[in-house]
Coordinates of N, CA, C and O in Angstrom, one line a residue:
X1 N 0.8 -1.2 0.0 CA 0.0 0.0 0.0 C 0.9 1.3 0.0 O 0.4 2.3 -0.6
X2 N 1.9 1.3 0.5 CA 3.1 2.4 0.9 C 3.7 2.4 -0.6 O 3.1 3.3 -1.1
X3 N 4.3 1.9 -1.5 CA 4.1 2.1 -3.1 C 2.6 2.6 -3.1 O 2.6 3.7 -2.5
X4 N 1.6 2.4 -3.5 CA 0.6 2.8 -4.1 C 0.5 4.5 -3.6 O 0.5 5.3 -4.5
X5 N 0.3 5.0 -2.4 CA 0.2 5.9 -2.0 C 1.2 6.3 -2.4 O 0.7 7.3 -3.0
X6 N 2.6 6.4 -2.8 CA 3.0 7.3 -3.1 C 3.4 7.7 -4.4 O 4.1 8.6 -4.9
X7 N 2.2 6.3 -5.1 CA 2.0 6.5 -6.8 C 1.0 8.0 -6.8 O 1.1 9.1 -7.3
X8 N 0.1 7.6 -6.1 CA -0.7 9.2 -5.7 C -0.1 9.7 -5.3 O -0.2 10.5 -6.2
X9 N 0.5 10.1 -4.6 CA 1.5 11.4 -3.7 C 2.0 12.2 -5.3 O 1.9 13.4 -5.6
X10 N 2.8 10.8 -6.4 CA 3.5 11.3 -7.4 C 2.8 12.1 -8.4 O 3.2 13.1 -9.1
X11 N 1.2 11.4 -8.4 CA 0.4 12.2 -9.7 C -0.4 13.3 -8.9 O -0.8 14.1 -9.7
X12 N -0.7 13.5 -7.7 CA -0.6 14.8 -7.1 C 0.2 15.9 -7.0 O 0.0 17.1 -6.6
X13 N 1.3 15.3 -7.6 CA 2.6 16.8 -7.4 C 2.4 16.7 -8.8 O 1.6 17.6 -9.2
X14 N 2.7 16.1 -9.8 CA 2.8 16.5 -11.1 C 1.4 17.5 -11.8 O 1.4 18.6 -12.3
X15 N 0.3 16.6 -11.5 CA -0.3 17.7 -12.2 C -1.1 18.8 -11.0 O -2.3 19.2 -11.2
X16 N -0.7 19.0 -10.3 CA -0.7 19.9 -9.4 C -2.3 19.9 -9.1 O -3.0 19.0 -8.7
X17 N -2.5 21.8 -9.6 CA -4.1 21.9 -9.1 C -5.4 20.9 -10.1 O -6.6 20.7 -9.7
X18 N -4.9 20.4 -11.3 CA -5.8 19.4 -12.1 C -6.0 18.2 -11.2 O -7.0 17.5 -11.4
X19 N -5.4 18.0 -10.5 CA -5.3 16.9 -9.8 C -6.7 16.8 -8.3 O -7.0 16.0 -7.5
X20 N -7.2 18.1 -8.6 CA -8.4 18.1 -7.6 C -9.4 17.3 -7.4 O -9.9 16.9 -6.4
X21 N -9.6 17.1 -8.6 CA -10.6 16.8 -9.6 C -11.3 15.1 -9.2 O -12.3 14.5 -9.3
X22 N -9.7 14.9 -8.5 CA -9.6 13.4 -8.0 C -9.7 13.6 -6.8 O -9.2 12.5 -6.3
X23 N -10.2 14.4 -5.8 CA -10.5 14.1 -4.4 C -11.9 13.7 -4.5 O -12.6 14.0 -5.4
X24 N -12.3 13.0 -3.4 CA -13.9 12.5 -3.2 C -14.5 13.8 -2.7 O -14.0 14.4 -1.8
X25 N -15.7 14.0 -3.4 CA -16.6 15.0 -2.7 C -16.6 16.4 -3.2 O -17.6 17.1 -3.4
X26 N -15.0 16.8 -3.6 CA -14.9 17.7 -4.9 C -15.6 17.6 -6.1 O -16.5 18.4 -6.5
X27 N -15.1 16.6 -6.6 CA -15.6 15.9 -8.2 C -16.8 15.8 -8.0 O -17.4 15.6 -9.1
X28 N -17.6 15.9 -7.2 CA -19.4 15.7 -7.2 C -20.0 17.0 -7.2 O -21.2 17.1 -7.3
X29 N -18.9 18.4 -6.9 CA -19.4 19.8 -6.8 C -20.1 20.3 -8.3 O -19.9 19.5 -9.2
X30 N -20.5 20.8 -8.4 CA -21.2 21.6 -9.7 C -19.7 22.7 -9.9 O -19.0 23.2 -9.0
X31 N -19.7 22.7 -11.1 CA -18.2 23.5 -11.8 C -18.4 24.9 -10.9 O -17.6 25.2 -10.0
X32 N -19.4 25.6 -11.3 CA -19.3 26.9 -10.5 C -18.9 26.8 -8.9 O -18.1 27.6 -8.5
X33 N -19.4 26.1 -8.1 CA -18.8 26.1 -6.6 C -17.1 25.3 -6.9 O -16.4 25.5 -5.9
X34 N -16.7 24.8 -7.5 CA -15.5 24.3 -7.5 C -14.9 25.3 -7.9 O -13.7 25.3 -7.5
X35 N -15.1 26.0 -8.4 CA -13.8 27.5 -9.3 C -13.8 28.7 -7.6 O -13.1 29.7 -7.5
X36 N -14.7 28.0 -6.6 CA -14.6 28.9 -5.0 C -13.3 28.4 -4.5 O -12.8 28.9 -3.4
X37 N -12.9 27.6 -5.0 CA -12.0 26.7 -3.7 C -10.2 27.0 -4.7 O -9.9 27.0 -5.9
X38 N -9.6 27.1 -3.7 CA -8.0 27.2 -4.4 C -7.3 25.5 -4.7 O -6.3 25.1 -4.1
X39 N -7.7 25.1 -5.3 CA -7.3 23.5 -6.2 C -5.8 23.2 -6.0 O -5.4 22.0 -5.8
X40 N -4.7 24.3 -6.0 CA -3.5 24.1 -6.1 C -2.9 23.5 -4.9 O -1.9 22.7 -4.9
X41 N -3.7 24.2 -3.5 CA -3.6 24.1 -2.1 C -4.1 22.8 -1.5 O -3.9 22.3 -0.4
X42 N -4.8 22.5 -2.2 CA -6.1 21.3 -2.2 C -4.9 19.9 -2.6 O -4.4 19.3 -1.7
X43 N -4.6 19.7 -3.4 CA -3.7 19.1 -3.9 C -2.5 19.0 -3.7 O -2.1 17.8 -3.7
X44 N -1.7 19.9 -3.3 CA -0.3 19.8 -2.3 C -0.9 19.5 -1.1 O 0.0 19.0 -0.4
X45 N -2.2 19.5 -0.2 CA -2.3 18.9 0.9 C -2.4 17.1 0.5 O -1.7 16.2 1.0
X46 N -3.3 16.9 -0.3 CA -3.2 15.7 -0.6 C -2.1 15.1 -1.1 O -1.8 14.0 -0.6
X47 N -1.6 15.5 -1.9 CA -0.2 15.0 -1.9 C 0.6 14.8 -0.7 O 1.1 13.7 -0.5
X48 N 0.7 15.9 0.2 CA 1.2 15.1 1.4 C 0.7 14.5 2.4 O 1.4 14.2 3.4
X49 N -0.5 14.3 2.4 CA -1.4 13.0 3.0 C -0.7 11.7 2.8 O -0.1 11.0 3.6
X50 N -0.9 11.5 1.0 CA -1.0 10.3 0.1 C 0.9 10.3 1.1 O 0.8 9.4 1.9
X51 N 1.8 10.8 1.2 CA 2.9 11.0 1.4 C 3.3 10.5 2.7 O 4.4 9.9 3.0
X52 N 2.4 10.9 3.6 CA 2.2 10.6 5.2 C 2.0 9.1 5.3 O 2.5 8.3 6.1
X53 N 0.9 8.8 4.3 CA 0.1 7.8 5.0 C 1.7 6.6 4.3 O 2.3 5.8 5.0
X54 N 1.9 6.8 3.2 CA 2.8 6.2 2.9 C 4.2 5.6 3.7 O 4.8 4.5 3.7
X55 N 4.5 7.1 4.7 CA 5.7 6.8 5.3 C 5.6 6.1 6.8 O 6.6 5.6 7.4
X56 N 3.7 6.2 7.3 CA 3.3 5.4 8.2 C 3.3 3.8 7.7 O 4.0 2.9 8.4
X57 N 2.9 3.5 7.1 CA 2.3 2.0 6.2 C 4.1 1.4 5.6 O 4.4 0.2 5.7
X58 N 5.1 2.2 5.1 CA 6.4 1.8 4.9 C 7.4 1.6 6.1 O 8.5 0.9 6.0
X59 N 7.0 2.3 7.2 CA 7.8 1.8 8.2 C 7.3 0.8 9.2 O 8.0 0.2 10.0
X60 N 5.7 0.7 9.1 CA 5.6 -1.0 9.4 C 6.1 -2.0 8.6 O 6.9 -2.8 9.0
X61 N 5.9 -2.0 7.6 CA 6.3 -3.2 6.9 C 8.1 -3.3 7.0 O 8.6 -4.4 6.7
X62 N 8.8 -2.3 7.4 CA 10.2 -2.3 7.4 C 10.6 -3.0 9.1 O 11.4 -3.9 9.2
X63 N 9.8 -2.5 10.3 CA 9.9 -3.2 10.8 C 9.4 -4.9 10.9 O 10.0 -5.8 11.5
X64 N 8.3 -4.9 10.2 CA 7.9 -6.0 10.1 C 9.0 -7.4 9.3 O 9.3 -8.5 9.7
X65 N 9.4 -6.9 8.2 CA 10.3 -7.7 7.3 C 11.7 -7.5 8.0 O 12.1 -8.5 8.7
X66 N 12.2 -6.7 7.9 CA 13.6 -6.0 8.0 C 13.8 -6.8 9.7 O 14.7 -7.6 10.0
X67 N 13.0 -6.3 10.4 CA 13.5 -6.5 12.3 C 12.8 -7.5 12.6 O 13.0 -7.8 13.8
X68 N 12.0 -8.2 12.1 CA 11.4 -9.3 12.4 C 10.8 -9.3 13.0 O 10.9 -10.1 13.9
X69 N 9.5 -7.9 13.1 CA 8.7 -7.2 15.1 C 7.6 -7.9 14.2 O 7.5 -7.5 13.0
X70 N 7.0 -8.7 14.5 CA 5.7 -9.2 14.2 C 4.7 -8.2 13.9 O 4.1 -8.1 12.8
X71 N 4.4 -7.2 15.0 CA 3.6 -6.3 15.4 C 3.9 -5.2 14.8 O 3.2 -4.2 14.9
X72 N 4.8 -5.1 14.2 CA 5.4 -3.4 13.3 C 4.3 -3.2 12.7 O 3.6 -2.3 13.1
X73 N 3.8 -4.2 11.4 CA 2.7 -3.9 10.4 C 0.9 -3.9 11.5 O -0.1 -3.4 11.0
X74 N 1.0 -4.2 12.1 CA -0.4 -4.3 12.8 C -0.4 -2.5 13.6 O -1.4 -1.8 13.6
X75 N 1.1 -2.2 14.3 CA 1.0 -0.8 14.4 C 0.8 -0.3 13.9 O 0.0 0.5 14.3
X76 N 1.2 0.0 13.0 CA 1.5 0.7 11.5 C -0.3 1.3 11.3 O -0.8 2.5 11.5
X77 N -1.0 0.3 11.0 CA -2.0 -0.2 10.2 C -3.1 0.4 11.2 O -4.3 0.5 10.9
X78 N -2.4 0.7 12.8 CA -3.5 1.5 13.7 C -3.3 2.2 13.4 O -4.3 2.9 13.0
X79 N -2.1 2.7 13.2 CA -2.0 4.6 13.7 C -2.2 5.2 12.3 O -2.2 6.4 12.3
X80 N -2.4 4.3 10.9 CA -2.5 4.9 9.6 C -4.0 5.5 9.7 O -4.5 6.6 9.4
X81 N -4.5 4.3 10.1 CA -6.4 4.2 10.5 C -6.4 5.5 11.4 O -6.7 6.5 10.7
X82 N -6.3 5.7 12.5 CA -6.4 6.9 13.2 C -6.1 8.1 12.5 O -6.6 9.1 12.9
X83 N -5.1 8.2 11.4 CA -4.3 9.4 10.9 C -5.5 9.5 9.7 O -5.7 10.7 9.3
X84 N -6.4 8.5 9.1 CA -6.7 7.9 7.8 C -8.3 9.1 8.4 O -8.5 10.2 7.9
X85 N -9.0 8.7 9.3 CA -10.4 8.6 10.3 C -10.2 10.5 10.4 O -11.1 11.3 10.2
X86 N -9.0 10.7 10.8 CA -9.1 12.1 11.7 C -9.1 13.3 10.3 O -9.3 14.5 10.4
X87 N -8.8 12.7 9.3 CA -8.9 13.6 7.9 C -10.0 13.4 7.4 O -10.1 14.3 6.6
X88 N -11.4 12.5 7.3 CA -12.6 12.1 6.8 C -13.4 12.9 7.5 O -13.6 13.0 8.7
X89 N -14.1 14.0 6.3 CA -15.3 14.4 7.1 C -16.2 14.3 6.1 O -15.8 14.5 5.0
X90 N -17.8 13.8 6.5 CA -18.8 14.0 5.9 C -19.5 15.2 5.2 O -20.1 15.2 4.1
X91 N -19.4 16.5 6.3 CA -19.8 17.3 5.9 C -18.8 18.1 4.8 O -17.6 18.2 4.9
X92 N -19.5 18.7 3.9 CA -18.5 19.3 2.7 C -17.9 20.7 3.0 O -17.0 21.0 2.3
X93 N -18.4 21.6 3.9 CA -18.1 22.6 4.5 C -16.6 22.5 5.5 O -15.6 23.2 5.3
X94 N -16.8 21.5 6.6 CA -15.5 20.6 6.9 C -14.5 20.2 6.5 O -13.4 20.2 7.0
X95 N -15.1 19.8 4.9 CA -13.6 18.8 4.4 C -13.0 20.2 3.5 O -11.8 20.3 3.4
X96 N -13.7 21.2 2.8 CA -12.9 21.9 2.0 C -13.1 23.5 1.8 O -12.8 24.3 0.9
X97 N -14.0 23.7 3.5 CA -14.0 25.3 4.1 C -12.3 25.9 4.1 O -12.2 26.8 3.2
X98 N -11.4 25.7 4.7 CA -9.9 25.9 4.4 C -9.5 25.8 3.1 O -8.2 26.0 3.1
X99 N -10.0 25.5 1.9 CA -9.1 25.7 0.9 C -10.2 27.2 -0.1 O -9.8 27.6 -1.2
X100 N -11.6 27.6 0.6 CA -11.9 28.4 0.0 C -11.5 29.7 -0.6 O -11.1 30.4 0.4
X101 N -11.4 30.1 -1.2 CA -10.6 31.4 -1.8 C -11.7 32.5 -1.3 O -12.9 32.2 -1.1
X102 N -11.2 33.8 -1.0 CA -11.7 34.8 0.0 C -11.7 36.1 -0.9 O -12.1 37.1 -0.5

């Protein structure tokens, strides 16, 4: 999973603010309320999400393989969930009030 995320981390930095387009909950806005929100800002956060979760999810598995901790990937796999949970919001005001343009 730590490769995959940071296959997204990679196509979030490259195509920068186009890359919005691919968050959930955005892509369901109607064009005119999405041209409210700064896309560019929106996307370098997600990119370093996809980037985070990566380097949580790659250092279990390094303990897990590498040090032989049984439990490395099972921690890992809590505290990704907790980091994963504490960025999810339902409401759309929540998830993308901070990237509105003023």
């Amino acid at each position: 999973m730590s490769i995959v995320f940071l296959g997204l981390a990679l196509l979030f930095g490259i195509l920068k603010g186009k890359a919005a387009i691919l968050i959930a909950g955005f892509n369901t806005m109607p064009k005119e309320q999405r041209q409210q929100y700064d896309r560019e800002r929106m996307s370098r956060d997600q990119r370093n999400i996809f980037i985070l979760w990566a380097m949580i999810l790659g250092a279990g598995g390094v303990l897990s393989c590498l040090f032989s901790w049984k439990y490395g990937a099972d921690i890992a796999l809590l505290i990704w969930l907790a980091v994963f949970f504490r960025d999810v919001h339902l409401d759309e005001e929540k998830a993308f009030g901070k990237y509105r343009l003023k």
